[in-house]
Tab-separated table of C-alpha atoms and ligand atoms in Angstrom:
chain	number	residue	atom	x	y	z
A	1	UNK	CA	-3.589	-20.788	-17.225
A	2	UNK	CA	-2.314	-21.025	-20.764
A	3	UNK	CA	1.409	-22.150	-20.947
A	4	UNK	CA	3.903	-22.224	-23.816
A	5	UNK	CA	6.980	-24.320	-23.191
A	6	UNK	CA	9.249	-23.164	-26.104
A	7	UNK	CA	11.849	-26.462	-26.649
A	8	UNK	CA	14.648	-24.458	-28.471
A	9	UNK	CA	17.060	-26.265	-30.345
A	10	UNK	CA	20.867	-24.901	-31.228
A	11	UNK	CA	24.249	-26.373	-31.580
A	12	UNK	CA	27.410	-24.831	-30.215
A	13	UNK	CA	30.241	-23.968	-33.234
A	14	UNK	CA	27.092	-22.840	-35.072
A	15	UNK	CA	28.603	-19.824	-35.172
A	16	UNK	CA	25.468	-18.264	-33.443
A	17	UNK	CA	26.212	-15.139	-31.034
A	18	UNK	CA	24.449	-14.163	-27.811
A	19	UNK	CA	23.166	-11.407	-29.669
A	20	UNK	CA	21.963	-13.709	-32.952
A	21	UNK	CA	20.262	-16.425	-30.021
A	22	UNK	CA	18.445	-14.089	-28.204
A	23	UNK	CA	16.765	-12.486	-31.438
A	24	UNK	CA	15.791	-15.688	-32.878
A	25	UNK	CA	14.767	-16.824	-28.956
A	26	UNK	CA	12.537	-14.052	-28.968
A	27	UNK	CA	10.689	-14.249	-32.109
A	28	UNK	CA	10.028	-17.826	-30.460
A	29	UNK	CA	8.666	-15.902	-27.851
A	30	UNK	CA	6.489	-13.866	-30.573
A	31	UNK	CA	5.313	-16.102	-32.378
A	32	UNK	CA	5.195	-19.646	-30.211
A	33	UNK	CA	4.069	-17.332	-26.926
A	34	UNK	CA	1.271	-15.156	-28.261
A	35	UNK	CA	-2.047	-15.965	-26.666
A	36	UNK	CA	-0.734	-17.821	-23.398
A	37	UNK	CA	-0.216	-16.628	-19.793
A	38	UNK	CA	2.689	-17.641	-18.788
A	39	UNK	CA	5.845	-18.986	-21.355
A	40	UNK	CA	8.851	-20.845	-20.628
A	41	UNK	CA	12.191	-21.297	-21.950
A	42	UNK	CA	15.322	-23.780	-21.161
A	43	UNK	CA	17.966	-23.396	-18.802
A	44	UNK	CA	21.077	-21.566	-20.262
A	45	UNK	CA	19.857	-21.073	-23.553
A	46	UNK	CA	22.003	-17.914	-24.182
A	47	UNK	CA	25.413	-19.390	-23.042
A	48	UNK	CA	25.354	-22.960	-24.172
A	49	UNK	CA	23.847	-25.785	-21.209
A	50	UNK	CA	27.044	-27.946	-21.800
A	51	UNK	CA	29.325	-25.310	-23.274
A	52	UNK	CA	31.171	-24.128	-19.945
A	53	UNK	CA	34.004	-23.355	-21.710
A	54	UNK	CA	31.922	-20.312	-23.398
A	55	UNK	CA	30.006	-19.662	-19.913
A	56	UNK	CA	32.660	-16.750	-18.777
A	57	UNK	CA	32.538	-15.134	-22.225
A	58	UNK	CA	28.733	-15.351	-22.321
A	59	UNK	CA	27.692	-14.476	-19.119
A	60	UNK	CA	25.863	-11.898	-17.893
A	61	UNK	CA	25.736	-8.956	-15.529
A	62	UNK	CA	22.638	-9.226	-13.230
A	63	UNK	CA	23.067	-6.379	-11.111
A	64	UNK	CA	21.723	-3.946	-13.861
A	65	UNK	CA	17.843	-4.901	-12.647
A	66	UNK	CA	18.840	-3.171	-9.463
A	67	UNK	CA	18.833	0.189	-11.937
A	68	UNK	CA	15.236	-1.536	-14.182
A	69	UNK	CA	17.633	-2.516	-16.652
A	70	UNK	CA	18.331	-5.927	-17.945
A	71	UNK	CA	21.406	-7.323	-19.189
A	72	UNK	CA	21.868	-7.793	-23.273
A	73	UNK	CA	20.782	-11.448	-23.670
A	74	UNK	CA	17.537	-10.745	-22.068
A	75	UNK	CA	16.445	-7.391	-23.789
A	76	UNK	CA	15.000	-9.178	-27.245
A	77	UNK	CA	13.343	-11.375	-24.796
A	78	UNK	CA	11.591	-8.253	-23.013
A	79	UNK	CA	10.548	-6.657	-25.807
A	80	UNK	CA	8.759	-10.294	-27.497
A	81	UNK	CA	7.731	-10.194	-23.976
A	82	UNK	CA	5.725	-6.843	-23.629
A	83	UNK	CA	4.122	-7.104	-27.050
A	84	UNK	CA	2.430	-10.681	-26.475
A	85	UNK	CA	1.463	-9.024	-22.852
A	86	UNK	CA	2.171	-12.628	-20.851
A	87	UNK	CA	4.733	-13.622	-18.213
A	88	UNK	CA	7.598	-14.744	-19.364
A	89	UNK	CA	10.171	-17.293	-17.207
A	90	UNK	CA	13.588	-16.660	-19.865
A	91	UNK	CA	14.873	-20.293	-17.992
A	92	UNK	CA	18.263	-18.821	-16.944
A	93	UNK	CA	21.524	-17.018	-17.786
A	94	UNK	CA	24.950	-17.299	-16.416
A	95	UNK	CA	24.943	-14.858	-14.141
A	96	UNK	CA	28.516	-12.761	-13.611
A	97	UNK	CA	29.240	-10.723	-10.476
A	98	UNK	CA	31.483	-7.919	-9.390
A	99	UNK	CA	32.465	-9.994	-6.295
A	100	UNK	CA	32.980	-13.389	-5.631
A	101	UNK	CA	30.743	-15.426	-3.714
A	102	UNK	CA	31.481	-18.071	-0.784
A	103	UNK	CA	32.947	-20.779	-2.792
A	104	UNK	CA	35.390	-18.012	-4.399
A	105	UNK	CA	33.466	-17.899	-8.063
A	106	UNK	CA	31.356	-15.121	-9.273
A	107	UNK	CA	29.393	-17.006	-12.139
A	108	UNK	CA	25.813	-18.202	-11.070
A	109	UNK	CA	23.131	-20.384	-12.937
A	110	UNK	CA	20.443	-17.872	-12.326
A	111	UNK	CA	16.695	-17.751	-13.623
A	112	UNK	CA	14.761	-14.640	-14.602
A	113	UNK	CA	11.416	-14.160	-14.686
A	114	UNK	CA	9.370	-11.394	-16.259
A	115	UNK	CA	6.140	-9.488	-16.121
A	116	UNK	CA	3.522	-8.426	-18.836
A	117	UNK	CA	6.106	-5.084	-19.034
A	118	UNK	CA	9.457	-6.831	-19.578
A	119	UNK	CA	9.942	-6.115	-16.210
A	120	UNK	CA	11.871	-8.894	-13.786
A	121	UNK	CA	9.697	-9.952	-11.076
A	122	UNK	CA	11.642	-13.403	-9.658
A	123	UNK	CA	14.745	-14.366	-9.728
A	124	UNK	CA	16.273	-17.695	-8.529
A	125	UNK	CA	20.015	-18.839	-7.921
A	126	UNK	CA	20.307	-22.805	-9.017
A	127	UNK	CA	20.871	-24.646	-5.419
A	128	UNK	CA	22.461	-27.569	-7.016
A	129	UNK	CA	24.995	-27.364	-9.024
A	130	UNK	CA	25.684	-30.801	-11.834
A	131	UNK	CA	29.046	-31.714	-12.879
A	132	UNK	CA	30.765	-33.889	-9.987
A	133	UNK	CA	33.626	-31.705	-9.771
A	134	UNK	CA	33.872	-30.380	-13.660
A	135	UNK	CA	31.032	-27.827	-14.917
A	136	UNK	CA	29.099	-25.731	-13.107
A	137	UNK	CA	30.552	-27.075	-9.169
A	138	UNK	CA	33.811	-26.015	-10.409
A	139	UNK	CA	32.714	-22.528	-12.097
A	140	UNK	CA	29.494	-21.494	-10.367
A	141	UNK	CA	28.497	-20.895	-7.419
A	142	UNK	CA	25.108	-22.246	-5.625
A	143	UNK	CA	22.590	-20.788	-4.838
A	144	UNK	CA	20.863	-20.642	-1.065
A	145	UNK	CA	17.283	-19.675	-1.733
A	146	UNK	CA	14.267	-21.294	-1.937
A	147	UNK	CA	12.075	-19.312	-4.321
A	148	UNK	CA	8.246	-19.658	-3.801
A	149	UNK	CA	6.008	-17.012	-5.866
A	150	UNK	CA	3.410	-15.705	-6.719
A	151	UNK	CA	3.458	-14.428	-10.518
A	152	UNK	CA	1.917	-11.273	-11.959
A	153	UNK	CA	-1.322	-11.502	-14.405
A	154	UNK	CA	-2.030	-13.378	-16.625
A	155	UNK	CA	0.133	-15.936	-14.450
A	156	UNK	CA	-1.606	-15.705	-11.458
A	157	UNK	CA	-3.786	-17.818	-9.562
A	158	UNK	CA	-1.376	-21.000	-8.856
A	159	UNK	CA	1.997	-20.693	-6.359
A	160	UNK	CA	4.841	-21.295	-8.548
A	161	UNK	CA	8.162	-22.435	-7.175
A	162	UNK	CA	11.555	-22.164	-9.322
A	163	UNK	CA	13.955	-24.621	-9.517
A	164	UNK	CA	16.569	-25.718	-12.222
A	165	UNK	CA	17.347	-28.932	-14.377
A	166	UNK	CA	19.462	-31.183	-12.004
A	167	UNK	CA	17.632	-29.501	-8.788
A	168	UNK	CA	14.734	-32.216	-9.744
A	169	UNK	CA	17.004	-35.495	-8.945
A	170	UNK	CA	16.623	-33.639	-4.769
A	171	UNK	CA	12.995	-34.175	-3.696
A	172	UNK	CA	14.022	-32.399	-0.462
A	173	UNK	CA	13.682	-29.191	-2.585
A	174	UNK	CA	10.880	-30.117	-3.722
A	175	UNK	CA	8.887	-30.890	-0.242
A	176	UNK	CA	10.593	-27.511	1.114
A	177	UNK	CA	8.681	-25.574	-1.746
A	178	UNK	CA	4.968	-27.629	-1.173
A	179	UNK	CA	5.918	-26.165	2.608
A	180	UNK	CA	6.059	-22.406	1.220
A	181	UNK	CA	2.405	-23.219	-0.504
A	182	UNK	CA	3.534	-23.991	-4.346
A	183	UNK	CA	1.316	-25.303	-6.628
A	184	UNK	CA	3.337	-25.937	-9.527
A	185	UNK	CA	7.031	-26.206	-10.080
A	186	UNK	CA	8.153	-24.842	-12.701
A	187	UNK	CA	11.624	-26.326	-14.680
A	188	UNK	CA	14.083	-25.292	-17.212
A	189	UNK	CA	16.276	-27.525	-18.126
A	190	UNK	CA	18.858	-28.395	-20.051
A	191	UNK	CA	18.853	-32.557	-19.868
A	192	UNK	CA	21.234	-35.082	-22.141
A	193	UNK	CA	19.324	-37.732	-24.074
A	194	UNK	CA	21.792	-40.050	-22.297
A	195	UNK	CA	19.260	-39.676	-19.225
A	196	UNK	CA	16.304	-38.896	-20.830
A	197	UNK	CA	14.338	-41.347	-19.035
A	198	UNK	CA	15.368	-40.389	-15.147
A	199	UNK	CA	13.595	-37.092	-16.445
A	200	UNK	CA	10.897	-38.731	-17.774
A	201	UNK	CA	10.538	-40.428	-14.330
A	202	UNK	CA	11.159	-37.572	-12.401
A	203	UNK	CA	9.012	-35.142	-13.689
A	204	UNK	CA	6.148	-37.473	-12.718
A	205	UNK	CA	7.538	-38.650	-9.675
A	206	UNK	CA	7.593	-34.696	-8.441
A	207	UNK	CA	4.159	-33.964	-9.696
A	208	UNK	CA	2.614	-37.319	-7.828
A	209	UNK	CA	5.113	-36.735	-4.264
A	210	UNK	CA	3.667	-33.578	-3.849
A	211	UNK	CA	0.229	-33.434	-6.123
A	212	UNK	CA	2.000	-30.179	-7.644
A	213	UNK	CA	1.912	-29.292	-11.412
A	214	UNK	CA	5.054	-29.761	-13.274
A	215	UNK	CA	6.044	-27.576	-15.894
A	216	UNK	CA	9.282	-28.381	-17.607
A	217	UNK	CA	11.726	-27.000	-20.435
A	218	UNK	CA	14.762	-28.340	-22.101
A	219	UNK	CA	16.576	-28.041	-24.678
A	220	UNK	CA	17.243	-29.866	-27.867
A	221	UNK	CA	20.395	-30.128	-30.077
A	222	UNK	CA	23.606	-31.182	-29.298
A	223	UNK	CA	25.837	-28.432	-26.769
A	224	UNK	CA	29.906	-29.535	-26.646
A	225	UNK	CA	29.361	-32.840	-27.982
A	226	UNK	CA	26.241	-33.490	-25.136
A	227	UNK	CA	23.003	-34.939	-27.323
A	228	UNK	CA	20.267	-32.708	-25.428
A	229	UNK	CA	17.078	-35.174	-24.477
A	230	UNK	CA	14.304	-32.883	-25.285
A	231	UNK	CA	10.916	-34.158	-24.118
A	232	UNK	CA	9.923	-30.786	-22.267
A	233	UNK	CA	6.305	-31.906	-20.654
A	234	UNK	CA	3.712	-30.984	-18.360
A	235	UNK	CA	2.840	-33.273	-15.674
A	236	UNK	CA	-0.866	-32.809	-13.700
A	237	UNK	CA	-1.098	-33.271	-10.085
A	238	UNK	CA	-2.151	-36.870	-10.211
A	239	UNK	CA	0.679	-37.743	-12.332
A	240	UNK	CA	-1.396	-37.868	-15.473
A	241	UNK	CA	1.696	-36.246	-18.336
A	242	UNK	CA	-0.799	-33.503	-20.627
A	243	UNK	CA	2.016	-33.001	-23.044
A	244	UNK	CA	5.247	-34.128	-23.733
A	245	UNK	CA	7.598	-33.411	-26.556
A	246	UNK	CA	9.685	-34.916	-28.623
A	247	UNK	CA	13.098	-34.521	-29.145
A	248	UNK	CA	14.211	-31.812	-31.704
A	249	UNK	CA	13.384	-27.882	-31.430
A	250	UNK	CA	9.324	-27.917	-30.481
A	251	UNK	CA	6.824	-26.090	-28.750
A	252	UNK	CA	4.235	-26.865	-26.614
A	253	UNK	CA	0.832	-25.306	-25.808
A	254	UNK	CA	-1.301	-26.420	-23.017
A	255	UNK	CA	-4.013	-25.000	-20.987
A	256	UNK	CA	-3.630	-26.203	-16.937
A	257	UNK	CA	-6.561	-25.646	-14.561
A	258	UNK	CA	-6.088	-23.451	-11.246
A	259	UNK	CA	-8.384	-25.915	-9.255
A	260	UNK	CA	-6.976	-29.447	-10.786
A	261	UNK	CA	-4.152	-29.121	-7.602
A	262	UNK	CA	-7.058	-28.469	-4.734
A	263	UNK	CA	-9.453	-31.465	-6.464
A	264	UNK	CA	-6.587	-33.674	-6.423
A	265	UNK	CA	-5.272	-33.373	-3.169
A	266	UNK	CA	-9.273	-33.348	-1.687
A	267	UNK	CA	-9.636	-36.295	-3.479
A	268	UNK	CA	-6.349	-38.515	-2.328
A	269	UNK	CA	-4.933	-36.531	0.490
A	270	UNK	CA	-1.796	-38.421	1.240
A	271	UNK	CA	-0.338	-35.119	1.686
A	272	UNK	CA	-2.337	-35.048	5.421
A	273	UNK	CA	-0.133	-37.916	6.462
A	274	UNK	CA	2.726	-36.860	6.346
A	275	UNK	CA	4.405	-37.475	9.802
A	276	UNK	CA	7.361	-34.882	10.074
B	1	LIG	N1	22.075	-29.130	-16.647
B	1	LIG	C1	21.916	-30.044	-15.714
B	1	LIG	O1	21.657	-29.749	-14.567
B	1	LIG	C2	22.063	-31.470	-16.179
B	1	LIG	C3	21.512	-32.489	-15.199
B	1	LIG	C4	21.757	-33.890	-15.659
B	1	LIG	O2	22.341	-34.125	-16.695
B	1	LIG	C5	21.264	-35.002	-14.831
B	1	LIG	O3	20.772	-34.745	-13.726
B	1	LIG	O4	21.368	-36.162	-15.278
């Protein structure tokens, strides 16, 4: 499987609109994701990672799939998206709903992914939510679902779970996924420099826990005075990093193999002792 991990850089107070973003997002898309299976893009890219006082003004209306519509951030995206004919995971959106949900909120940190057509075939509600009390724990709500999938051609082959950003500092989610058969987690992200190396760390650590694939995506730039870390990377099953980035706007390219995650975990399988 071919994979493009598009590290977009932006600044908030650049005076660039939702509508500005997700056209220059999906030329990215174009011209970065031509010629790959499956492309990826950072967490919160349209509203601003850090920005949550923009996050209400920003966010989106999700229920509009329900009627095979999507909502106006993503609609560039689809179109980039049927013309290079891959699957594209659009890392997420703040999602805005009618109703509130448990905690009282109705914004959610929610991914979408979508087919060859521009079509959404996963979604996935962020479980944890960072901020200690501030940000998105005192905006958002959290999600509840695991998300385990399958994706679409030219995607297909390898179990893909979702998760987002902070989600990889709780290996719990991680071990619940490899339970629900994923082969590779996939990760956008949107990380400060400040803790670029717990990433760093963690992105192997996942990959060599559970002898998964990790594909991840931040951003770069600086959003409400946070320095983004960059360094978007793909990890192999055996821990071995195939690309990494640096830290200003980037893409990657790499090509993963469908059978590295069965070879690996033939060839050291620690996974068979686990003792539950
Ligand atoms: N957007 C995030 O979830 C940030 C996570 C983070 O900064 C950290 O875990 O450290």
């Amino acid at each position: 499987m071919r994979i493009a991990i598009i590290q977009l850089g932006y600044a908030e107070g650049a005076d660039e609109s939702v509508d500005a973003r997700a056209q220059r997002v999906a030329d990215l898309v174009r011209s970065a994701g031509a010629g790959h299976d499956l492309v990826l893009l950072p967490e919160l890219w349209s509203a601003g990672g850090f920005a949550s006082s923009e996050w209400e003004e920003r966010s989106q209306d999700l229920s509009v799939l329900d009627q095979g519509e999507l909502p106006p951030a993503l609609v560039p995206v689809a179109e980039a998206t049927r013309e290079i004919g891959a699957v594209v995971h659009t890392g997420s959106v703040v999602e805005r709903t009618a109703g509130p949900g448990e905690e009282g909120r109705h914004l959610w940190n929610t991914s979408v992914v979508l087919d060859p057509q521009g079509r959404p075939c996963a979604t996935y509600r962020k479980i944890h939510r960072f901020g200690f009390g501030g940000g998105e724990p005192k905006l958002m709500e959290a999600g509840g679902e695991i998300v385990v999938t399958d994706l679409p051609a030219p995607a297909d082959g390898l179990r893909v779970g979702l998760s987002t950003c902070y989600d990889l500092r709780f290996p719990e989610l991680y071990r619940l996924q490899l339970d629900r058969g994923a082969q590779v987690f996939v990760i956008p992200s949107a990380w400060p420099m400040a803790r670029v190396e717990h990433w760093r760390l963690l992105l192997r650590a996942r990959a060599v826990e559970d002898q998964c694939f990790v594909v991840a995506c931040n951003t770069a730039g600086t959003h409400a005075g946070v320095e983004m870390g960059g360094h978007s990377a793909v990890v192999d099953p055996g821990g071995t990093v195939l690309a990494e980035a640096g830290a200003g706007e980037e893409t990657l390219s790499v090509e993963i193999e469908d059978d590295a995650v069965a070879r690996t975990r033939e060839g050291f399988p620690v996974l068979a002792d686990r003792r539950l």
